[in-house]
């Protein structure tokens, strides 16, 4: 039986199955990267719902695991060398789980680095830009009379989607085969045109390849499960 008592977060979210990987998250575009990956790989895990609307990521227990106060975060009781490993940042978690399982990442070094570059593209470009569209189009920023910030982020979102659309020319998936690169992006594209209500703003239906890619991704059973994990209490 793994002993996770050294991790203060387990006092706020106790592990009923300490031998399983512990996931602390919510089903936001960043959070579902981890849950989709876990569902795809079949690793045993225990999800814990962290309510970001109640600022639970800013409590001392969560900050003990991720000082940046963002979901998702994990504790793997069977980390490198058989020792528990705590990890945050969704891109790092994707890469770690791919390395741990040998799944959803190319075996050859060149392919691995190419996959990683597309995950970084999502982390550095797609996520932050799409999130700003959501803020100015759907959330509190919608009330701001000056629409130049929204226009700026919509323009950049169109550019980013164009990059992805070009990459998907004659490919079903970002790397040809389905990988963590796709997992990193599916939730964000889905959120942009759904919850953020920006489908028409970014001209989504005029794209040649991205809509079919998104549909293929959302048809995957593991993706459908992962999008609903963790369940809200």
PDB file of C-alpha atoms in Angstrom:
ATOM      1  CA  UNK A   1       0.000   0.000   0.000  1.00  0.00           C
ATOM      2  CA  UNK A   2       1.480   3.327  -1.064  1.00  0.00           C
ATOM      3  CA  UNK A   3       1.935   5.976   1.617  1.00  0.00           C
ATOM      4  CA  UNK A   4       0.951   9.416   0.326  1.00  0.00           C
ATOM      5  CA  UNK A   5       0.784  11.075   3.740  1.00  0.00           C
ATOM      6  CA  UNK A   6       3.811  13.235   2.906  1.00  0.00           C
ATOM      7  CA  UNK A   7       1.636  15.146   0.434  1.00  0.00           C
ATOM      8  CA  UNK A   8      -0.541  17.734   2.268  1.00  0.00           C
ATOM      9  CA  UNK A   9      -3.044  17.771  -0.600  1.00  0.00           C
ATOM     10  CA  UNK A  10      -4.236  14.306   0.471  1.00  0.00           C
ATOM     11  CA  UNK A  11      -5.589  15.801   3.688  1.00  0.00           C
ATOM     12  CA  UNK A  12      -8.019  17.925   1.664  1.00  0.00           C
ATOM     13  CA  UNK A  13      -8.686  15.263  -0.981  1.00  0.00           C
ATOM     14  CA  UNK A  14      -8.037  11.878   0.713  1.00  0.00           C
ATOM     15  CA  UNK A  15      -6.914   8.982  -1.445  1.00  0.00           C
ATOM     16  CA  UNK A  16      -9.269   6.042  -1.147  1.00  0.00           C
ATOM     17  CA  UNK A  17      -6.981   4.098  -3.482  1.00  0.00           C
ATOM     18  CA  UNK A  18      -3.452   5.333  -2.691  1.00  0.00           C
ATOM     19  CA  UNK A  19      -1.875   2.762  -5.015  1.00  0.00           C
ATOM     20  CA  UNK A  20      -3.543   4.468  -7.979  1.00  0.00           C
ATOM     21  CA  UNK A  21      -2.424   7.643  -9.679  1.00  0.00           C
ATOM     22  CA  UNK A  22      -4.176  10.618  -8.059  1.00  0.00           C
ATOM     23  CA  UNK A  23      -5.658  13.277 -10.356  1.00  0.00           C
ATOM     24  CA  UNK A  24      -6.641  16.710  -9.019  1.00  0.00           C
ATOM     25  CA  UNK A  25      -8.595  18.552 -11.671  1.00  0.00           C
ATOM     26  CA  UNK A  26     -11.825  19.799 -13.155  1.00  0.00           C
ATOM     27  CA  UNK A  27     -13.184  19.209 -16.639  1.00  0.00           C
ATOM     28  CA  UNK A  28     -11.867  22.448 -18.161  1.00  0.00           C
ATOM     29  CA  UNK A  29      -9.899  22.469 -21.450  1.00  0.00           C
ATOM     30  CA  UNK A  30      -6.636  22.048 -19.544  1.00  0.00           C
ATOM     31  CA  UNK A  31      -8.031  19.588 -17.030  1.00  0.00           C
ATOM     32  CA  UNK A  32      -9.447  17.179 -19.583  1.00  0.00           C
ATOM     33  CA  UNK A  33      -6.046  16.713 -21.188  1.00  0.00           C
ATOM     34  CA  UNK A  34      -5.050  14.631 -18.174  1.00  0.00           C
ATOM     35  CA  UNK A  35      -8.332  12.732 -17.826  1.00  0.00           C
ATOM     36  CA  UNK A  36      -8.509  11.931 -21.556  1.00  0.00           C
ATOM     37  CA  UNK A  37      -4.916  10.713 -21.496  1.00  0.00           C
ATOM     38  CA  UNK A  38      -5.591   8.521 -18.479  1.00  0.00           C
ATOM     39  CA  UNK A  39      -8.694   7.081 -20.118  1.00  0.00           C
ATOM     40  CA  UNK A  40      -6.812   6.449 -23.365  1.00  0.00           C
ATOM     41  CA  UNK A  41      -3.904   4.670 -21.660  1.00  0.00           C
ATOM     42  CA  UNK A  42      -5.974   2.636 -19.206  1.00  0.00           C
ATOM     43  CA  UNK A  43      -3.803   3.550 -16.216  1.00  0.00           C
ATOM     44  CA  UNK A  44      -5.653   3.039 -12.911  1.00  0.00           C
ATOM     45  CA  UNK A  45      -6.325   6.436 -11.345  1.00  0.00           C
ATOM     46  CA  UNK A  46      -8.475   8.200  -8.786  1.00  0.00           C
ATOM     47  CA  UNK A  47      -9.933  11.574  -9.809  1.00  0.00           C
ATOM     48  CA  UNK A  48     -10.567  14.382  -7.320  1.00  0.00           C
ATOM     49  CA  UNK A  49     -12.779  17.307  -8.276  1.00  0.00           C
ATOM     50  CA  UNK A  50     -11.157  20.661  -7.509  1.00  0.00           C
ATOM     51  CA  UNK A  51     -13.689  23.500  -7.618  1.00  0.00           C
ATOM     52  CA  UNK A  52     -11.952  26.405  -9.315  1.00  0.00           C
ATOM     53  CA  UNK A  53     -15.117  28.491  -8.947  1.00  0.00           C
ATOM     54  CA  UNK A  54     -14.606  28.306  -5.181  1.00  0.00           C
ATOM     55  CA  UNK A  55     -10.891  29.120  -5.506  1.00  0.00           C
ATOM     56  CA  UNK A  56      -9.898  25.723  -4.125  1.00  0.00           C
ATOM     57  CA  UNK A  57      -6.648  25.835  -6.101  1.00  0.00           C
ATOM     58  CA  UNK A  58      -5.527  28.749  -3.905  1.00  0.00           C
ATOM     59  CA  UNK A  59      -5.837  26.800  -0.657  1.00  0.00           C
ATOM     60  CA  UNK A  60      -2.655  25.732   1.073  1.00  0.00           C
ATOM     61  CA  UNK A  61      -3.309  22.046   0.361  1.00  0.00           C
ATOM     62  CA  UNK A  62      -3.504  22.470  -3.405  1.00  0.00           C
ATOM     63  CA  UNK A  63      -0.641  24.978  -3.463  1.00  0.00           C
ATOM     64  CA  UNK A  64       1.533  22.400  -1.711  1.00  0.00           C
ATOM     65  CA  UNK A  65       1.290  20.339  -4.909  1.00  0.00           C
ATOM     66  CA  UNK A  66       1.192  23.158  -7.465  1.00  0.00           C
ATOM     67  CA  UNK A  67       2.475  26.524  -6.228  1.00  0.00           C
ATOM     68  CA  UNK A  68       1.077  28.072  -9.421  1.00  0.00           C
ATOM     69  CA  UNK A  69      -2.460  27.273  -8.257  1.00  0.00           C
ATOM     70  CA  UNK A  70      -3.707  25.732 -11.519  1.00  0.00           C
ATOM     71  CA  UNK A  71      -5.270  22.408 -12.439  1.00  0.00           C
ATOM     72  CA  UNK A  72      -4.527  19.684 -13.364  1.00  0.00           C
ATOM     73  CA  UNK A  73      -1.973  18.158 -11.021  1.00  0.00           C
ATOM     74  CA  UNK A  74      -1.158  14.545 -10.253  1.00  0.00           C
ATOM     75  CA  UNK A  75       0.589  12.314  -7.755  1.00  0.00           C
ATOM     76  CA  UNK A  76       1.852   9.058  -9.191  1.00  0.00           C
ATOM     77  CA  UNK A  77       2.593   6.650  -6.299  1.00  0.00           C
ATOM     78  CA  UNK A  78       4.668   4.582  -8.717  1.00  0.00           C
ATOM     79  CA  UNK A  79       6.880   7.249 -10.208  1.00  0.00           C
ATOM     80  CA  UNK A  80      10.459   6.915 -11.477  1.00  0.00           C
ATOM     81  CA  UNK A  81      12.397   4.453  -9.358  1.00  0.00           C
ATOM     82  CA  UNK A  82       9.158   3.324  -7.729  1.00  0.00           C
ATOM     83  CA  UNK A  83       8.946   6.542  -5.695  1.00  0.00           C
ATOM     84  CA  UNK A  84       5.899   8.861  -5.624  1.00  0.00           C
ATOM     85  CA  UNK A  85       6.066  11.728  -8.104  1.00  0.00           C
ATOM     86  CA  UNK A  86       4.065  14.953  -7.907  1.00  0.00           C
ATOM     87  CA  UNK A  87       3.618  16.813 -11.180  1.00  0.00           C
ATOM     88  CA  UNK A  88       1.740  19.844 -12.473  1.00  0.00           C
ATOM     89  CA  UNK A  89       1.295  21.581 -15.864  1.00  0.00           C
ATOM     90  CA  UNK A  90      -0.948  19.737 -18.288  1.00  0.00           C
ATOM     91  CA  UNK A  91       1.664  19.482 -21.044  1.00  0.00           C
ATOM     92  CA  UNK A  92       4.220  17.988 -18.672  1.00  0.00           C
ATOM     93  CA  UNK A  93       1.608  15.527 -17.416  1.00  0.00           C
ATOM     94  CA  UNK A  94       0.792  14.434 -20.977  1.00  0.00           C
ATOM     95  CA  UNK A  95       4.445  13.870 -21.765  1.00  0.00           C
ATOM     96  CA  UNK A  96       5.060  12.035 -18.490  1.00  0.00           C
ATOM     97  CA  UNK A  97       2.117   9.677 -18.979  1.00  0.00           C
ATOM     98  CA  UNK A  98       3.144   9.019 -22.574  1.00  0.00           C
ATOM     99  CA  UNK A  99       6.668   8.181 -21.436  1.00  0.00           C
ATOM    100  CA  UNK A 100       5.426   6.059 -18.551  1.00  0.00           C
ATOM    101  CA  UNK A 101       3.112   3.947 -20.690  1.00  0.00           C
ATOM    102  CA  UNK A 102       4.880   4.076 -24.033  1.00  0.00           C
ATOM    103  CA  UNK A 103       1.573   5.117 -25.584  1.00  0.00           C
ATOM    104  CA  UNK A 104       0.402   7.988 -27.791  1.00  0.00           C
ATOM    105  CA  UNK A 105       3.876   9.235 -28.636  1.00  0.00           C
ATOM    106  CA  UNK A 106       6.214   8.050 -31.420  1.00  0.00           C
ATOM    107  CA  UNK A 107       8.964   5.649 -30.459  1.00  0.00           C
ATOM    108  CA  UNK A 108      11.628   7.323 -32.575  1.00  0.00           C
ATOM    109  CA  UNK A 109      13.385  10.378 -31.060  1.00  0.00           C
ATOM    110  CA  UNK A 110      12.670  12.690 -34.011  1.00  0.00           C
ATOM    111  CA  UNK A 111       8.960  11.871 -33.858  1.00  0.00           C
ATOM    112  CA  UNK A 112       8.906  12.405 -30.107  1.00  0.00           C
ATOM    113  CA  UNK A 113      10.386  15.875 -30.407  1.00  0.00           C
ATOM    114  CA  UNK A 114       8.054  16.770 -33.251  1.00  0.00           C
ATOM    115  CA  UNK A 115       5.085  15.677 -31.144  1.00  0.00           C
ATOM    116  CA  UNK A 116       6.382  17.679 -28.222  1.00  0.00           C
ATOM    117  CA  UNK A 117       6.662  20.797 -30.369  1.00  0.00           C
ATOM    118  CA  UNK A 118       2.952  20.585 -31.215  1.00  0.00           C
ATOM    119  CA  UNK A 119       2.069  20.173 -27.544  1.00  0.00           C
ATOM    120  CA  UNK A 120       4.115  23.312 -26.869  1.00  0.00           C
ATOM    121  CA  UNK A 121       2.271  25.053 -29.716  1.00  0.00           C
ATOM    122  CA  UNK A 122      -0.952  24.366 -27.874  1.00  0.00           C
ATOM    123  CA  UNK A 123       0.436  25.388 -24.496  1.00  0.00           C
ATOM    124  CA  UNK A 124       2.070  28.624 -25.613  1.00  0.00           C
ATOM    125  CA  UNK A 125      -0.260  29.732 -28.393  1.00  0.00           C
ATOM    126  CA  UNK A 126      -3.618  28.054 -28.652  1.00  0.00           C
ATOM    127  CA  UNK A 127      -4.596  27.825 -24.994  1.00  0.00           C
ATOM    128  CA  UNK A 128      -3.768  31.392 -23.909  1.00  0.00           C
ATOM    129  CA  UNK A 129      -5.263  32.965 -27.035  1.00  0.00           C
ATOM    130  CA  UNK A 130      -8.468  30.915 -27.030  1.00  0.00           C
ATOM    131  CA  UNK A 131      -8.841  31.638 -23.322  1.00  0.00           C
ATOM    132  CA  UNK A 132      -8.731  35.378 -23.986  1.00  0.00           C
ATOM    133  CA  UNK A 133     -11.425  35.002 -26.630  1.00  0.00           C
ATOM    134  CA  UNK A 134     -13.520  33.252 -23.999  1.00  0.00           C
ATOM    135  CA  UNK A 135     -12.942  36.049 -21.501  1.00  0.00           C
ATOM    136  CA  UNK A 136     -13.833  38.876 -23.883  1.00  0.00           C
ATOM    137  CA  UNK A 137     -16.639  37.080 -25.719  1.00  0.00           C
ATOM    138  CA  UNK A 138     -18.340  35.032 -22.986  1.00  0.00           C
ATOM    139  CA  UNK A 139     -17.083  35.989 -19.517  1.00  0.00           C
ATOM    140  CA  UNK A 140     -16.613  39.267 -17.638  1.00  0.00           C
ATOM    141  CA  UNK A 141     -14.727  40.920 -20.490  1.00  0.00           C
ATOM    142  CA  UNK A 142     -17.869  40.857 -22.593  1.00  0.00           C
ATOM    143  CA  UNK A 143     -19.053  43.996 -20.775  1.00  0.00           C
ATOM    144  CA  UNK A 144     -15.999  46.006 -21.879  1.00  0.00           C
ATOM    145  CA  UNK A 145     -17.138  48.545 -24.452  1.00  0.00           C
ATOM    146  CA  UNK A 146     -13.797  48.710 -26.251  1.00  0.00           C
ATOM    147  CA  UNK A 147     -13.896  45.678 -28.555  1.00  0.00           C
ATOM    148  CA  UNK A 148     -10.294  45.966 -29.740  1.00  0.00           C
ATOM    149  CA  UNK A 149      -9.033  43.323 -27.275  1.00  0.00           C
ATOM    150  CA  UNK A 150     -11.639  40.836 -28.515  1.00  0.00           C
ATOM    151  CA  UNK A 151     -10.808  41.649 -32.124  1.00  0.00           C
ATOM    152  CA  UNK A 152      -7.107  41.124 -31.438  1.00  0.00           C
ATOM    153  CA  UNK A 153      -7.616  37.681 -29.904  1.00  0.00           C
ATOM    154  CA  UNK A 154     -10.155  36.613 -32.515  1.00  0.00           C
ATOM    155  CA  UNK A 155      -7.669  37.509 -35.250  1.00  0.00           C
ATOM    156  CA  UNK A 156      -4.913  35.532 -33.546  1.00  0.00           C
ATOM    157  CA  UNK A 157      -7.261  32.592 -32.953  1.00  0.00           C
ATOM    158  CA  UNK A 158      -8.029  32.497 -36.668  1.00  0.00           C
ATOM    159  CA  UNK A 159      -4.312  32.442 -37.397  1.00  0.00           C
ATOM    160  CA  UNK A 160      -3.685  29.618 -34.903  1.00  0.00           C
ATOM    161  CA  UNK A 161      -6.565  27.598 -36.317  1.00  0.00           C
ATOM    162  CA  UNK A 162      -5.115  28.172 -39.769  1.00  0.00           C
ATOM    163  CA  UNK A 163      -1.796  26.712 -38.636  1.00  0.00           C
ATOM    164  CA  UNK A 164      -3.580  23.630 -37.325  1.00  0.00           C
ATOM    165  CA  UNK A 165      -5.688  23.386 -40.465  1.00  0.00           C
ATOM    166  CA  UNK A 166      -2.564  23.412 -42.611  1.00  0.00           C
ATOM    167  CA  UNK A 167      -0.916  20.772 -40.473  1.00  0.00           C
ATOM    168  CA  UNK A 168      -3.943  18.512 -40.900  1.00  0.00           C
ATOM    169  CA  UNK A 169      -3.825  18.648 -44.690  1.00  0.00           C
ATOM    170  CA  UNK A 170      -3.799  15.008 -45.830  1.00  0.00           C
ATOM    171  CA  UNK A 171      -3.551  13.889 -42.175  1.00  0.00           C
ATOM    172  CA  UNK A 172      -6.235  12.523 -39.875  1.00  0.00           C
ATOM    173  CA  UNK A 173      -4.231  13.589 -36.824  1.00  0.00           C
ATOM    174  CA  UNK A 174      -1.542  16.153 -36.051  1.00  0.00           C
ATOM    175  CA  UNK A 175       1.238  13.562 -36.259  1.00  0.00           C
ATOM    176  CA  UNK A 176      -0.538  11.281 -38.715  1.00  0.00           C
ATOM    177  CA  UNK A 177      -1.279   8.869 -35.866  1.00  0.00           C
ATOM    178  CA  UNK A 178      -3.300   9.960 -32.832  1.00  0.00           C
ATOM    179  CA  UNK A 179      -0.972  11.284 -30.097  1.00  0.00           C
ATOM    180  CA  UNK A 180      -0.734  13.589 -27.110  1.00  0.00           C
ATOM    181  CA  UNK A 181      -0.570  16.469 -29.607  1.00  0.00           C
ATOM    182  CA  UNK A 182      -4.217  15.856 -30.491  1.00  0.00           C
ATOM    183  CA  UNK A 183      -5.196  15.330 -26.859  1.00  0.00           C
ATOM    184  CA  UNK A 184      -3.665  18.673 -25.941  1.00  0.00           C
ATOM    185  CA  UNK A 185      -5.829  20.532 -28.474  1.00  0.00           C
ATOM    186  CA  UNK A 186      -9.185  18.764 -28.651  1.00  0.00           C
ATOM    187  CA  UNK A 187     -10.650  20.264 -25.479  1.00  0.00           C
ATOM    188  CA  UNK A 188      -9.543  23.767 -26.397  1.00  0.00           C
ATOM    189  CA  UNK A 189     -10.991  23.742 -29.909  1.00  0.00           C
ATOM    190  CA  UNK A 190     -14.206  22.223 -28.563  1.00  0.00           C
ATOM    191  CA  UNK A 191     -14.444  24.923 -25.907  1.00  0.00           C
ATOM    192  CA  UNK A 192     -13.728  27.756 -28.327  1.00  0.00           C
ATOM    193  CA  UNK A 193     -16.648  26.967 -30.600  1.00  0.00           C
ATOM    194  CA  UNK A 194     -18.939  25.639 -27.857  1.00  0.00           C
ATOM    195  CA  UNK A 195     -18.742  27.142 -24.400  1.00  0.00           C
ATOM    196  CA  UNK A 196     -16.973  30.314 -25.579  1.00  0.00           C
ATOM    197  CA  UNK A 197     -19.593  30.750 -28.348  1.00  0.00           C
ATOM    198  CA  UNK A 198     -16.944  31.817 -30.888  1.00  0.00           C
ATOM    199  CA  UNK A 199     -17.709  29.446 -33.756  1.00  0.00           C
ATOM    200  CA  UNK A 200     -18.849  32.187 -36.132  1.00  0.00           C
ATOM    201  CA  UNK A 201     -16.363  34.737 -34.820  1.00  0.00           C
ATOM    202  CA  UNK A 202     -13.369  32.608 -35.809  1.00  0.00           C
ATOM    203  CA  UNK A 203     -14.905  31.296 -39.035  1.00  0.00           C
ATOM    204  CA  UNK A 204     -14.690  27.714 -37.829  1.00  0.00           C
ATOM    205  CA  UNK A 205     -16.905  26.225 -40.520  1.00  0.00           C
ATOM    206  CA  UNK A 206     -14.769  27.737 -43.273  1.00  0.00           C
ATOM    207  CA  UNK A 207     -11.789  25.639 -42.180  1.00  0.00           C
ATOM    208  CA  UNK A 208     -10.998  22.702 -44.434  1.00  0.00           C
ATOM    209  CA  UNK A 209      -9.602  20.120 -42.019  1.00  0.00           C
ATOM    210  CA  UNK A 210     -10.067  21.115 -38.377  1.00  0.00           C
ATOM    211  CA  UNK A 211     -13.830  20.441 -38.117  1.00  0.00           C
ATOM    212  CA  UNK A 212     -13.463  16.828 -39.281  1.00  0.00           C
ATOM    213  CA  UNK A 213     -10.436  16.354 -36.984  1.00  0.00           C
ATOM    214  CA  UNK A 214     -12.459  17.617 -34.022  1.00  0.00           C
ATOM    215  CA  UNK A 215     -15.341  15.311 -34.887  1.00  0.00           C
ATOM    216  CA  UNK A 216     -12.985  12.330 -35.124  1.00  0.00           C
ATOM    217  CA  UNK A 217     -11.507  13.179 -31.753  1.00  0.00           C
ATOM    218  CA  UNK A 218     -14.837  13.673 -30.021  1.00  0.00           C
ATOM    219  CA  UNK A 219     -16.033  10.325 -31.395  1.00  0.00           C
ATOM    220  CA  UNK A 220     -13.337   8.465 -29.442  1.00  0.00           C
ATOM    221  CA  UNK A 221     -14.876   6.693 -26.404  1.00  0.00           C
ATOM    222  CA  UNK A 222     -11.931   7.615 -24.149  1.00  0.00           C
ATOM    223  CA  UNK A 223     -12.296  11.273 -25.121  1.00  0.00           C
ATOM    224  CA  UNK A 224     -16.015  11.189 -24.372  1.00  0.00           C
ATOM    225  CA  UNK A 225     -15.319   9.717 -20.933  1.00  0.00           C
ATOM    226  CA  UNK A 226     -12.418  12.030 -20.198  1.00  0.00           C
ATOM    227  CA  UNK A 227     -14.447  15.146 -20.986  1.00  0.00           C
ATOM    228  CA  UNK A 228     -16.728  14.313 -18.050  1.00  0.00           C
ATOM    229  CA  UNK A 229     -13.974  13.590 -15.492  1.00  0.00           C
ATOM    230  CA  UNK A 230     -13.803  14.487 -12.680  1.00  0.00           C
ATOM    231  CA  UNK A 231     -17.491  14.430 -11.961  1.00  0.00           C
ATOM    232  CA  UNK A 232     -18.856  17.370 -10.016  1.00  0.00           C
ATOM    233  CA  UNK A 233     -20.112  16.360  -6.561  1.00  0.00           C
TER     234      UNK A 233
END
